[in-house]
């Protein structure tokens, strides 16, 4: 438990004091404020109450006699007067305690209960895909934040900009709901598939959002407020170059494998044939042995999501190890092992002739 | 895990197969754990308020799907009520509840019939949680937190209450897609409208709102003291403005009045019909059609406050989108109940010549936005009004003989005489 920094002020003249031995300040939100009364004082004021001890929201400077004290319970316990707020304290918020003792003017003591989670300022902590070169048919970005963010504002702040500085306001899909994770620290931004898919209306009208060889930035403007209102975002920019499109399904035949040595906890390393979706990667690869028993360990996506390593909890034993890949794992362009997000319409017959894919003959462009 | 579609398998000395598995299984996202509840009364939300004539405070809890009835003994105050007002009352309430301004949402207001103390239901907002509070304002303007744990109370859970999952449908307005403000509705639970208004009448509590997750406009009828029995009645009404029969959106504000010689519920809807429902039709399990007699063509009603003006009973109906309406109850007797057959088909919005339709009463000058009102006594209303210029939320006292608010108006009479 951390000690609270606080200062004590007497009357209206700020006097910083290191400590007040008779005043115990709360250290967590469910705590109380306790005032120890002098022996004679306790007898003279059997009921105590907010005349003796009161807590106000705000700094000592904001205190005045007309302020309303925080509602709560006053209790006497021998020589101690205890105040417990009805709703607990709010972490990170400033408070001032007013104490009055017999024959003295009031004394003000400020305190603040540290937030459980460090009060990190709102920042973009990362964007995926993390590579510097992204395929021109890229489907989605993930934007990670240091703190939960205020919802329904993403389209005001997140933009795709060409290197010339021009923002493409039609680049991203606008859904009825923004795509957040549960604690609203990760936003999924989808490039409008109508811009990606060749020869559909938006693609023809506006052109693709990204063109091979051009430079772009995913930008998040400053001013977006954290969900708790405690801070606003600083601006962020992820620069990248658009590269060639990913037009083939992922092919495990082109993956590289670096097997670990038995008896060690060396990482098993796979290098992919392309960058994969960062968050689908979390659940898409499993290491199993024998007839499917999972191997416990820790996976690490790496190299801009173009590789994946797995460190087992226990040393490898001799025998077959299989990596089971979820066939819905998507690359950064939304292609999975079963189908492409955008097929060339002219190749329909050729695709239909591929025996293992007969169940998916239609094209998404139809 | 099934393996299939294993095209392009690679073999290596120690890793024999890389196979493609079956589809990803999708697990339901876990719900956040509930915050701790209040120690003695498990109320999760303090919404609609009303008092019985002898000081029972009824509180609608839209989260728990229940109505609480607190016995609040009140002593009659000697002397006349002193008109008073409290500026920035929400800032005072925030101080009391220990939060910043802006972390306090005001849900309703009611006046104790004996003590004349003002009760305000509040949502105290924290970053990811909120808790209910009821704040009491004495005639001396002391603001305090109502300690519900010290009160005798009854709780009646409501049957056919919407589940917590159903949220509003998101729609855009006009051309283009939905705006952020439209999208925000998609995150709002239908439960938030499951209890809209409470009306105590002759030993019974009437509850307007919606039932089930199908968003069915309903009237509930509960005897008080609660004995576990309750009736739920589905209500449909013809909405002239929209030219359709509506059965989902709830009654927003209501009052029981003697109309056409019998007690009837006078009920106001959004956008903005006024209907009559005879109390004897509010029977458990029934699906009834309310009689539409008025349609304002716009607006969202907030409160309906009956008061006496001379020898007449009037209804003061506040609204979040236009001036309040004062409606003489006598004018509702004999009013024609209309259906779609009475008009040309098609929507009839504000500017349609037919609007406003029926015995609408008069709109009154009320500067600012009166969010909630109640009757303090025979002579005064109490209102929570957002000032038109400063945006301050003020608790005002307004006389019933002059049911207006003119705080910021400067008229001929205010100029110096030369």
XYZ file of C-alpha atoms in Angstrom, chain A residues 37-38 40-42 44-45 52 100-105:
14
model
C -9.621 13.472 19.539
C -7.722 14.785 22.525
C -10.843 15.930 27.175
C -12.200 16.891 23.787
C -13.884 13.552 23.239
C -17.056 17.392 25.598
C -18.371 16.444 22.179
C -15.647 18.105 13.721
C -12.267 21.389 13.847
C -10.998 21.004 17.388
C -12.122 22.794 20.501
C -10.813 26.303 20.623
C -9.129 26.120 17.241
C -10.022 27.345 13.816
